[in-house]
Amino acid sequence: MTEPLLEINELKVNYQVFGGDLKVLNGLNLEIYPGEKIGLVGETGCGKTTTMKSILGILHPAARIKGGEILYRGRDLLKLKEKEMNDLRRQHMSAIFQNPTAALNPVFTIGQQLEDAIRYSFSREERLPKKEIKARAVEVLNDVALPDPERLLKNYPVQLSGGMKQRICIALALVTASDLLVADEPGTNLDVTIQDQILRLLINLVEERKTATIYITHTLGVVRQFMDRVFVMYAGNTVEVAPTKTLFDNPVHPYTKGLLQAVPKLTGVEFSQGIPGRVPEYQRPPAGCRFHPRCPDSTAFCQQEKPGFVEVEPGHQVACFTGGDS
Amino acid sequence: MNLKKFIGYRLIYSIFVLLGLSILIFTIARVVPGDPVRLALGARASQEVVESVRAQMYLDQPIVLQYLYWVRDIFQGNFGISLFTRRNVLIDIQQFLPATMELALVSGVIMAVFGILLGTLAAQKKNSLMDNLVRLVAYVGVVTPSFVLAIFFVLIFGYVFNIMPTAGRLSSYIQAPPWITGMITVDSLLTGNFAAFFNALRHLLLPAISLAMAGLSQQARITRSTMSDNLQKDYIQAHRTYGIPRRRIMSKYLLKPSLIPTVSILGLDFAALLANAFLVELIFNWPGFSRYGINAILRKDLNAIIAVVMVMGIIFVTVNIIVDIVVAYLDPRIRMGRERS
């Protein structure tokens, strides 16, 4: 088996706030292989965006890393200097943000932002002349199927629609992400038809370039259609990992099962079932398994001990004491 | 985009503002009790003389007619005679305005440049030593009136250490440059008289700083808070994920959007600065326009009051047009909004 491109081991991240610490990431595990597409699924507020920011080293100043490691090709990103980290972001990894309107600087043209990203994606010695940078910018906008790129470069974000802006964000991210792309629910703010177009475009582009992609979402349909493997997250922990088909056919963790049942079905007449309760409060999270207050199968033991990963079948791991026996 | 149209629009708008201002100040100056002519001529002047001067100034006519006469005279370039200097008020203004303009401009530049600079430095790292220092200075600056600061400066730099001049615009042993613009620094540069230039600059420094401090503090505070807010915006995080170096993000991608609120209030700060100039001019014995204006009001010198207020109004309107143009340049959202309407 090849080496993982990125490997997160037992990552713990707190946020210092007034009145205590928010213990958001509580031992997150994740690995992705070169060219792989994985889905990172979980409810709102379970730490998905914090995961993205940890990988890229752009955490909020109030965030504190309390443990764990993020290995990228064997180097621990948490130990890198800002300059070294930035060198990785320049060429090897990037992100797409949730809201394209917020992710583009409102007072600079698309051209200024895109051309700067292209300029810095080369090392100082290899930096392209201005003309070539512009040609490359036009090319990149063509790649994301935007019409009239020459004119677009002169536009400000305020002049464009949400869908166009998200395409530009994709273009920006792909310029600087040769190895790894973290897409944080791109398209959540767009209407459904546009969302679908954007998603297909993104998947085509990353497959073409063999860019490993972490797709963060709460929409299970997307994951089922396009992803190789799925990581299910709950309250700052990875609770289940499996190849996509396995996960949908044979979910083991009670949370995963609940999540799958909660998907609204267009065909059915019955209401989908939700999971009672909500993501815990992070200042005083539940002891033991963080899911136990909402778990239908919880035992007294679940309140004391945090479950580790157990392999239930090859490539399918679960962090639950029931271990699929229930 | 269409800058000419925008400026034209603002100019037309400004004409109405100035028209309203002239009616307002014209009325106020005349309804205030007290006979300006009697005040000017003294108790011993005969009633006939007073009446004839009143007639000359149309003061015996209804106020609406008085205003119309005034407007007619303006279009002939005649702003009327000051009751006290006995000169055309335009000549008075020409004499006193440059000194104040020089002070206000230098003060305004100090305010904008150092305000934004300090705010930017403070925003680099929240709660750092620099940040706390800037915040402390800014608090003190906001609460200290400019005249208090001026007195302190005179005491410390003039009296205790005696290293800075604290009165007038130029030392008596320096050959004054010929009157070109009336601003000594500009005139001395134009004539290549560097001794006068540096001497005038030294005279300017203390009054300009005491005048600038309040606005400077305001600018620093606003720049700091906007920048540290914007630093957490998605688009700045996005620039980071594209690998743009931190220095470039700070000086380009963060600075430009963060300047918009700062520049927007620059116009107001400049107006406050002109208003504060009177006491500062008094303390530093600066022969300026604000002192002329206040004296005109105290003496009820009708034509001078109106002319002073109108000149202030024109300066204020001009500064605000410039501010609006700069804001529109910085913020395409405003520019595009205008284009659409």
XYZ file of C-alpha atoms in Angstrom:
667
model
C 0.000 0.000 0.000
C 1.211 3.506 -0.764
C 1.998 6.060 1.886
C -0.843 8.393 2.823
C -0.524 11.933 1.466
C -1.937 13.396 4.634
C -2.448 11.721 7.946
C -4.094 13.275 10.980
C -3.516 11.447 14.253
C -5.414 12.192 17.444
C -5.668 15.900 16.707
C -6.972 17.995 19.577
C -7.885 21.649 19.141
C -9.377 23.981 21.742
C -10.687 27.489 21.391
C -9.973 29.853 24.245
C -13.075 31.868 24.925
C -14.337 34.005 27.744
C -15.167 31.626 30.571
C -13.126 28.595 29.539
C -11.991 26.437 26.652
C -14.097 25.030 23.869
C -12.766 21.530 23.364
C -13.737 21.194 19.731
C -11.463 18.613 18.125
C -11.085 15.703 20.522
C -8.711 13.257 18.900
C -9.527 13.431 15.223
C -8.150 10.750 12.901
C -8.074 10.966 9.158
C -5.860 9.869 6.309
C -5.987 10.470 2.609
C -3.941 8.843 -0.164
C -2.650 10.620 -3.258
C -5.432 11.260 -5.743
C -8.108 9.962 -3.411
C -11.443 11.678 -2.826
C -12.830 11.412 0.653
C -15.975 12.820 2.175
C -15.921 14.246 5.676
C -19.468 14.131 6.946
C -21.093 15.464 10.080
C -23.603 17.816 11.561
C -23.136 21.563 11.662
C -20.866 22.423 14.565
C -19.025 19.112 14.753
C -15.651 20.636 13.869
C -15.454 20.201 10.105
C -14.288 23.720 9.369
C -11.822 23.585 12.271
C -10.386 20.462 10.645
C -9.969 22.315 7.359
C -8.298 25.268 9.049
C -5.981 23.004 11.042
C -4.746 21.305 7.894
C -4.020 24.593 6.161
C -2.582 26.262 9.249
C -5.059 29.127 9.242
C -6.683 28.572 12.617
C -8.179 31.505 14.502
C -5.707 33.124 16.953
C -7.889 31.914 19.842
C -7.373 28.278 18.777
C -4.860 26.138 20.663
C -3.556 22.827 19.418
C -3.596 20.516 22.408
C -2.165 17.393 20.881
C -1.815 15.116 17.911
C -0.058 15.506 14.593
C -0.855 16.306 10.992
C 1.607 14.473 8.765
C 1.942 15.638 5.185
C 4.241 13.339 3.228
C 5.691 12.424 6.606
C 6.331 16.005 7.822
C 4.359 17.244 10.808
C 2.606 20.418 9.658
C 2.079 21.531 13.235
C 5.844 21.852 13.676
C 6.493 23.839 10.509
C 7.451 27.498 10.545
C 4.996 29.964 9.009
C 7.261 30.364 5.972
C 7.477 26.607 5.340
C 3.744 26.238 5.805
C 3.160 29.050 3.355
C 5.404 27.329 0.813
C 3.090 24.323 1.006
C 0.015 26.494 0.594
C 1.602 28.268 -2.362
C 1.984 25.151 -4.420
C 0.667 22.002 -2.864
C -2.496 22.525 -0.900
C -5.431 24.857 -0.842
C -9.035 25.222 0.199
C -12.426 26.229 -1.095
C -14.596 28.087 1.370
C -18.260 27.652 2.082
C -19.466 31.073 1.034
C -17.937 32.355 -2.222
C -19.128 35.902 -1.575
C -17.213 36.072 1.691
C -14.187 34.279 0.268
C -13.397 36.865 -2.404
C -11.884 40.177 -1.436
C -14.555 42.775 -2.316
C -12.172 45.613 -3.197
C -9.866 43.862 -5.641
C -10.692 42.651 -9.134
C -10.860 38.968 -9.944
C -7.758 39.493 -12.072
C -5.756 41.040 -9.231
C -6.629 38.187 -6.874
C -6.191 35.372 -9.359
C -2.996 36.710 -10.906
C -1.458 37.178 -7.468
C -2.287 33.591 -6.550
C -0.688 32.409 -9.784
C 2.348 34.630 -9.284
C 3.057 33.237 -5.830
C 2.358 29.643 -6.835
C 5.834 29.656 -8.350
C 9.003 29.901 -6.345
C 10.898 33.159 -6.589
C 13.295 31.833 -9.220
C 10.623 30.424 -11.484
C 8.224 33.313 -11.265
C 6.452 33.998 -14.552
C 6.491 37.319 -16.400
C 3.303 39.395 -16.153
C 2.033 38.505 -19.592
C 2.270 34.781 -18.994
C 0.560 35.130 -15.648
C -2.358 36.796 -17.341
C -2.519 34.161 -20.050
C -2.514 31.524 -17.337
C -5.341 33.321 -15.505
C -7.462 33.279 -18.648
C -6.701 29.607 -19.104
C -7.687 28.816 -15.519
C -11.007 30.625 -15.873
C -11.643 28.669 -19.061
C -11.035 25.482 -17.102
C -13.871 26.284 -14.741
C -16.137 26.981 -17.731
C -16.547 30.695 -17.226
C -17.439 32.690 -20.329
C -15.440 35.733 -21.447
C -12.503 35.385 -19.038
C -10.752 38.483 -20.373
C -13.614 40.656 -19.169
C -14.097 38.709 -15.937
C -10.547 39.489 -14.873
C -11.453 43.165 -14.810
C -14.632 42.597 -12.777
C -15.085 43.013 -9.058
C -16.779 40.237 -7.082
C -19.836 42.444 -6.531
C -20.557 42.307 -10.267
C -20.810 38.519 -10.390
C -23.406 35.940 -9.413
C -22.898 33.439 -6.598
C -22.303 30.576 -9.010
C -19.674 32.506 -10.928
C -17.961 33.474 -7.715
C -17.803 29.855 -6.577
C -16.279 28.857 -9.930
C -13.667 31.545 -9.426
C -12.944 30.241 -5.928
C -12.442 26.791 -7.406
C -10.105 28.246 -10.014
C -8.159 30.065 -7.310
C -7.858 26.970 -5.161
C -6.804 24.689 -8.019
C -4.019 27.048 -9.022
C -2.326 26.520 -5.690
C -3.372 22.952 -4.895
C -1.408 20.446 -6.885
C -1.656 17.709 -4.253
C -4.444 18.359 -1.831
C -7.659 20.298 -1.892
C -9.957 20.797 1.064
C -13.421 21.816 -0.057
C -15.564 23.072 2.782
C -19.177 22.592 1.693
C -18.789 24.573 -1.508
C -22.178 25.464 -2.845
C -24.151 25.342 0.379
C -25.181 28.916 -0.279
C -26.151 28.322 -3.896
C -29.384 27.009 -5.289
C -29.637 23.313 -5.962
C -29.199 23.239 -9.735
C -26.126 25.489 -9.636
C -24.790 23.484 -6.714
C -24.964 20.330 -8.821
C -23.170 21.914 -11.799
C -20.425 23.277 -9.576
C -19.959 19.953 -7.871
C -19.640 18.012 -11.123
C -17.190 20.583 -12.417
C -15.102 20.308 -9.266
C -15.082 16.506 -9.319
C -14.072 16.459 -13.007
C -11.256 18.884 -12.378
C -9.786 17.077 -9.383
C -10.049 13.713 -11.132
C -8.337 15.100 -14.199
C -5.515 16.544 -12.106
C -5.393 13.658 -9.641
C -5.646 16.094 -6.774
C -6.508 14.427 -3.500
C -9.689 15.997 -2.188
C -11.270 16.221 1.211
C -14.877 17.117 0.616
C -16.504 18.449 3.753
C -20.273 18.260 3.736
C -23.442 17.281 5.486
C -25.102 16.203 2.258
C -24.795 12.453 2.101
C -26.044 12.216 -1.493
C -22.929 13.955 -2.798
C -20.707 11.626 -0.871
C -22.416 8.520 -2.120
C -22.137 9.628 -5.739
C -18.553 10.827 -5.934
C -16.372 9.897 -2.988
C -14.034 6.947 -2.592
C -14.192 6.777 1.167
C -16.202 8.438 3.878
C -15.157 9.729 7.285
C -18.029 10.336 9.656
C -17.367 12.938 12.300
C -19.183 13.564 15.513
C -18.342 16.319 18.005
C -14.671 16.520 17.113
C -14.032 12.794 16.709
C -13.910 10.504 13.724
C -16.476 7.854 14.580
C -16.523 5.716 11.455
C -14.458 5.243 8.304
C -15.306 3.033 5.361
C -15.262 2.846 1.589
C -18.377 4.642 0.401
C -20.366 1.583 -0.652
C -19.598 -0.280 2.557
C -20.624 2.638 4.686
C -23.965 3.053 3.006
C -24.672 -0.700 2.922
C -23.446 -1.566 6.344
C -23.220 1.373 8.733
C -22.049 0.303 12.159
C -21.820 3.329 14.421
C -25.194 4.353 15.872
C -24.502 7.929 14.799
C -23.857 6.919 11.188
C -27.050 4.904 11.176
C -28.967 7.896 12.514
C -27.384 10.153 9.942
C -28.385 7.862 7.094
C -31.939 7.624 8.358
C -32.129 11.390 8.652
C -31.720 11.898 4.902
C -35.008 13.147 3.446
C -36.209 10.904 0.650
C -37.901 12.449 -2.340
C -39.733 9.250 -3.209
C -41.061 8.283 0.183
C -44.191 9.582 1.807
C -42.926 9.071 5.363
C -40.874 11.686 7.187
C -37.213 10.911 7.575
C -36.083 10.117 11.075
C -33.781 12.541 12.832
C -31.333 11.984 15.667
C -32.770 13.346 18.898
C -30.729 15.994 20.707
C -27.937 18.063 19.257
C -24.173 18.451 19.100
C -22.901 18.843 22.678
C -21.754 22.022 24.260
C -17.976 22.137 23.892
C -17.119 23.805 27.179
C -18.267 20.775 29.139
C -18.499 17.964 26.614
C -19.847 14.582 27.780
C -17.217 12.283 29.286
C -16.340 9.019 27.584
C -17.887 8.684 24.156
C -19.202 12.115 23.243
C -22.173 10.586 21.503
C -23.505 8.661 24.508
C -26.224 11.149 25.585
C -27.872 10.766 22.183
C -27.029 7.150 21.539
C -29.809 4.548 21.573
C -27.349 1.750 22.414
C -25.265 3.456 25.090
C -24.210 1.562 28.197
C -22.763 2.744 31.484
C -19.303 1.987 30.143
C -19.701 4.479 27.275
C -19.861 7.305 29.828
C -16.445 6.494 31.261
C -14.181 5.494 28.426
C -13.544 7.000 24.998
C -13.809 4.263 22.388
C -10.838 3.678 20.070
C -10.994 2.514 16.470
C -11.886 -1.118 15.861
C -11.630 -2.700 12.438
C -14.900 -4.466 11.700
C -13.916 -5.512 8.182
C -10.952 -4.540 5.962
C -10.901 -0.764 5.544
C -13.926 -0.266 7.752
C -13.167 1.149 11.189
C -15.533 2.191 13.937
C -14.997 3.992 17.203
C -17.761 2.383 19.226
C -17.842 -0.201 22.003
C -20.774 -1.984 20.422
C -18.352 -2.711 17.569
C -21.117 -3.662 15.208
C -22.483 -6.390 17.450
C -25.670 -4.593 18.336
C -16.069 54.391 -13.124
C -17.622 57.559 -14.445
C -15.699 59.947 -12.257
C -16.606 63.113 -14.164
C -20.305 62.471 -13.844
C -19.892 61.673 -10.165
C -17.988 64.870 -9.449
C -20.454 66.938 -11.481
C -23.304 65.448 -9.523
C -21.622 66.227 -6.226
C -20.847 69.796 -7.337
C -24.486 70.521 -8.166
C -25.485 69.035 -4.850
C -22.894 71.209 -3.101
C -24.336 74.372 -4.640
C -27.631 73.662 -2.911
C -25.840 72.959 0.361
C -24.006 76.274 0.137
C -27.183 78.122 -0.836
C -28.961 76.744 2.230
C -25.978 77.585 4.393
C -25.920 81.183 3.125
C -29.631 81.701 3.880
C -29.201 80.218 7.335
C -26.169 82.225 8.341
C -27.551 85.398 6.752
C -30.709 85.137 8.839
C -28.980 84.146 12.071
C -26.486 86.994 11.824
C -29.312 89.491 11.418
C -31.794 88.257 13.999
C -29.237 88.256 16.799
C -30.062 91.317 18.929
C -27.834 94.392 18.883
C -27.189 97.039 16.239
C -23.933 96.201 14.427
C -23.541 99.691 13.034
C -23.881 101.353 16.395
C -21.442 98.810 17.782
C -18.917 99.634 15.084
C -19.258 103.406 15.155
C -19.336 103.758 18.908
C -21.678 105.497 21.342
C -20.644 108.969 20.302
C -21.486 108.738 16.619
C -24.477 110.813 15.660
C -27.798 109.173 14.809
C -27.679 110.549 11.237
C -24.350 108.892 10.505
C -25.561 105.586 11.890
C -28.713 105.793 9.775
C -26.779 106.547 6.617
C -24.416 103.601 7.119
C -27.439 101.372 7.817
C -28.951 102.541 4.545
C -25.691 101.844 2.722
C -25.811 98.267 3.984
C -29.530 97.959 3.163
C -30.193 97.278 6.835
C -33.311 99.446 6.644
C -34.822 97.079 4.047
C -36.839 93.866 4.712
C -34.548 90.875 5.314
C -35.560 89.055 2.113
C -34.562 92.074 0.049
C -31.332 92.360 2.020
C -30.498 88.781 1.057
C -31.250 89.389 -2.594
C -29.019 92.479 -2.605
C -26.295 90.411 -0.988
C -26.576 87.699 -3.652
C -26.493 90.341 -6.389
C -23.326 91.837 -4.930
C -21.699 88.409 -4.636
C -22.097 87.882 -8.365
C -20.254 91.142 -8.879
C -17.472 89.818 -6.702
C -18.342 92.122 -3.853
C -18.592 90.502 -0.437
C -19.137 93.819 1.308
C -17.019 95.913 3.612
C -16.011 94.831 7.085
C -17.332 97.270 9.663
C -14.093 97.086 11.624
C -11.173 96.638 9.268
C -13.016 98.971 6.808
C -11.742 96.772 4.016
C -13.432 94.488 1.565
C -13.870 91.241 3.505
C -12.333 89.351 0.567
C -9.042 91.125 1.233
C -9.265 90.231 4.918
C -9.888 86.609 4.027
C -6.980 86.593 1.616
C -4.807 87.827 4.412
C -5.884 85.443 7.152
C -6.965 82.271 5.364
C -3.549 81.013 4.134
C -2.166 80.834 7.672
C -5.055 78.661 8.794
C -5.025 76.566 5.639
C -1.336 75.870 6.106
C -1.918 74.824 9.697
C -4.991 72.740 8.867
C -3.354 70.987 5.916
C -0.208 70.034 7.830
C -2.359 68.995 10.756
C -4.675 66.985 8.489
C -1.762 65.165 6.897
C -0.276 64.342 10.320
C -3.702 63.132 11.440
C -4.327 60.851 8.469
C -0.811 59.464 8.043
C 0.017 58.792 11.676
C -3.522 57.745 12.576
C -3.585 55.074 9.904
C 0.030 54.073 10.563
C -0.479 53.620 14.315
C -3.758 51.767 13.762
C -2.077 49.423 11.296
C 0.834 48.744 13.642
C -1.536 48.018 16.522
C -3.596 45.625 14.409
C -0.585 43.490 13.454
C -0.823 41.582 16.708
C -3.726 41.935 19.084
C -2.837 42.644 22.724
C 0.849 43.005 21.916
C 2.950 45.737 23.516
C 2.528 47.883 20.404
C -1.218 47.378 20.421
C -1.571 48.389 24.060
C 0.697 51.375 23.600
C -1.291 52.661 20.626
C -4.555 52.130 22.471
C -3.287 54.059 25.474
C -2.070 56.974 23.356
C -5.340 56.973 21.419
C -7.467 57.062 24.557
C -5.485 59.969 25.932
C -5.648 61.711 22.560
C -9.405 61.347 22.250
C -10.183 62.735 25.697
C -7.668 65.600 25.736
C -8.995 68.799 24.117
C -6.590 70.329 21.633
C -6.165 73.558 23.621
C -5.069 71.632 26.729
C -2.515 69.812 24.631
C -1.431 73.133 23.117
C -0.830 74.643 26.560
C 1.153 71.574 27.604
C 3.296 71.823 24.497
C 3.980 75.507 25.087
C 4.915 74.742 28.689
C 7.149 71.777 27.975
C 8.814 72.597 24.667
C 8.753 76.364 24.987
C 9.153 77.130 28.659
C 10.857 74.141 30.343
C 13.163 72.967 27.554
C 12.909 75.951 25.261
C 13.663 73.941 22.130
C 10.687 74.885 19.976
C 9.190 78.229 18.974
C 5.718 78.661 20.457
C 4.442 81.865 18.911
C 3.823 83.158 15.407
C 4.665 81.700 12.030
C 8.268 82.774 11.548
C 11.147 83.952 13.727
C 11.815 87.674 13.488
C 15.417 87.206 12.367
C 14.356 85.235 9.301
C 13.728 87.001 6.014
C 10.103 86.267 5.127
C 9.509 84.963 1.594
C 7.465 87.096 -0.808
C 3.676 86.560 -0.651
C 2.696 84.086 -3.345
C 0.166 81.689 -1.819
C 0.362 83.164 1.650
C 1.481 79.818 3.049
C 5.004 80.514 4.258
C 6.256 76.946 3.797
C 5.055 76.836 0.200
C 6.232 80.325 -0.637
C 9.683 79.741 0.822
C 10.038 76.503 -1.131
C 8.917 78.224 -4.321
C 11.569 80.905 -3.859
C 14.209 78.455 -2.700
C 14.475 80.054 0.727
C 15.220 76.954 2.786
C 16.091 78.814 5.971
C 12.578 80.249 6.021
C 11.081 76.881 5.089
C 12.596 74.992 7.995
C 11.925 77.830 10.376
C 8.252 77.974 9.342
C 8.022 74.211 9.627
C 9.333 74.339 13.186
C 6.724 76.949 14.018
C 4.012 74.783 12.470
C 4.896 71.583 14.261
C 3.523 72.136 17.775
C 0.201 73.759 16.815
C -0.312 71.191 14.050
C 0.302 68.256 16.385
C -1.945 69.605 19.138
C -4.649 70.178 16.571
C -4.188 66.762 14.953
C -4.121 64.651 18.104
C -7.879 64.161 18.574
C -8.520 63.143 14.986
C -5.337 61.108 14.871
C -6.465 59.066 17.867
C -9.867 58.526 16.324
C -8.274 57.388 13.059
C -5.906 55.034 14.854
C -8.720 53.449 16.834
C -10.952 52.938 13.841
C -8.154 51.613 11.633
C -7.083 49.199 14.352
C -10.541 47.811 15.012
C -11.495 47.512 11.332
C -8.234 45.779 10.529
C -8.427 43.267 13.327
C -12.054 42.535 12.397
C -11.196 42.097 8.744
C -8.213 39.918 9.600
C -10.636 37.127 10.508
C -12.748 37.536 7.375
C -12.983 34.574 5.033
C -11.333 36.409 2.182
C -8.175 37.058 4.193
C -8.096 33.384 5.231
C -8.617 32.525 1.567
C -5.670 34.696 0.489
C -3.606 32.781 3.036
C -4.641 29.420 1.640
C -3.495 30.581 -1.807
C -0.064 31.086 -0.280
C 0.118 34.870 -0.546
C 2.887 35.979 1.861
C 1.687 37.513 5.110
C 3.423 40.817 4.502
C 1.625 41.241 1.185
C -1.734 40.309 2.678
C -1.293 42.875 5.433
C -0.116 45.722 3.232
C -2.412 45.099 0.294
C -5.362 42.783 0.773
C -6.114 43.808 4.352
C -5.214 47.483 4.222
C -7.402 48.544 1.320
C -10.766 47.288 2.573
C -9.886 48.428 6.084
C -9.248 51.997 4.992
C -12.821 52.609 3.878
C -14.346 53.467 7.289
C -11.242 55.437 8.253
C -11.326 57.616 5.165
C -15.086 58.093 5.456
C -14.744 59.865 8.784
C -11.659 61.781 7.719
C -13.906 64.559 6.391
C -15.640 64.932 9.744
C -12.351 64.896 11.598
C -11.078 67.629 9.311
C -14.122 69.765 10.049
C -13.602 69.304 13.788
C -9.999 70.281 13.268
C -10.988 73.585 11.636
C -13.379 74.292 14.505
C -10.707 73.574 17.103
C -8.236 75.805 15.323
C -9.439 78.966 17.070
C -8.127 78.171 20.556
C -4.954 76.646 19.207
C -4.338 79.719 17.052
C -4.903 81.868 20.117
C -2.413 79.912 22.237
C 0.279 79.867 19.580
C -0.434 83.454 18.558
C -1.133 82.263 15.033
C -2.511 85.061 12.872
C -5.180 82.902 11.323
C -8.640 82.803 9.929
C -10.374 81.241 12.930
C -9.398 84.172 15.118
C -10.609 86.602 12.478
C -13.909 84.709 12.339
C -14.479 84.670 16.082
C -13.676 88.353 16.350
C -16.148 89.053 13.547
C -18.857 87.191 15.431
C -18.128 88.968 18.728
C -18.275 92.338 17.021
C -21.336 91.392 14.959
C -19.433 92.315 11.811
C -22.189 91.123 9.442
C -20.383 90.849 6.118
C -17.324 89.300 7.710
C -19.401 86.666 9.564
C -21.154 85.555 6.410
C -17.985 85.506 4.352
C -16.136 83.489 6.994
C -18.919 80.946 7.298
C -19.221 80.630 3.537
C -15.490 80.054 3.143
C -15.604 77.404 5.883
C -18.601 75.865 4.110
C -16.760 75.734 0.784
C -13.712 74.135 2.418
C -15.903 71.594 4.157
C -17.837 70.711 1.004
C -14.615 70.385 -0.997
C -12.998 68.119 1.589
C -16.083 65.925 1.603
C -16.140 65.637 -2.174
C -12.495 64.572 -2.079
C -13.269 62.058 0.676
C -16.155 60.645 -1.349
C -13.961 60.273 -4.413
C -11.302 58.459 -2.397
C -13.899 56.168 -0.827
C -15.386 55.414 -4.240
C -11.892 54.638 -5.489
C -11.302 52.264 -2.584
C -14.672 50.550 -2.657
C -15.979 49.216 -5.964
C -19.283 48.344 -4.286
C -20.007 52.057 -3.919
C -18.761 52.806 -7.425
C -20.870 50.074 -8.989
C -23.901 51.119 -6.980
C -23.638 54.603 -8.427
C -23.160 53.291 -11.918
C -26.362 51.290 -11.744
C -28.562 54.110 -10.468
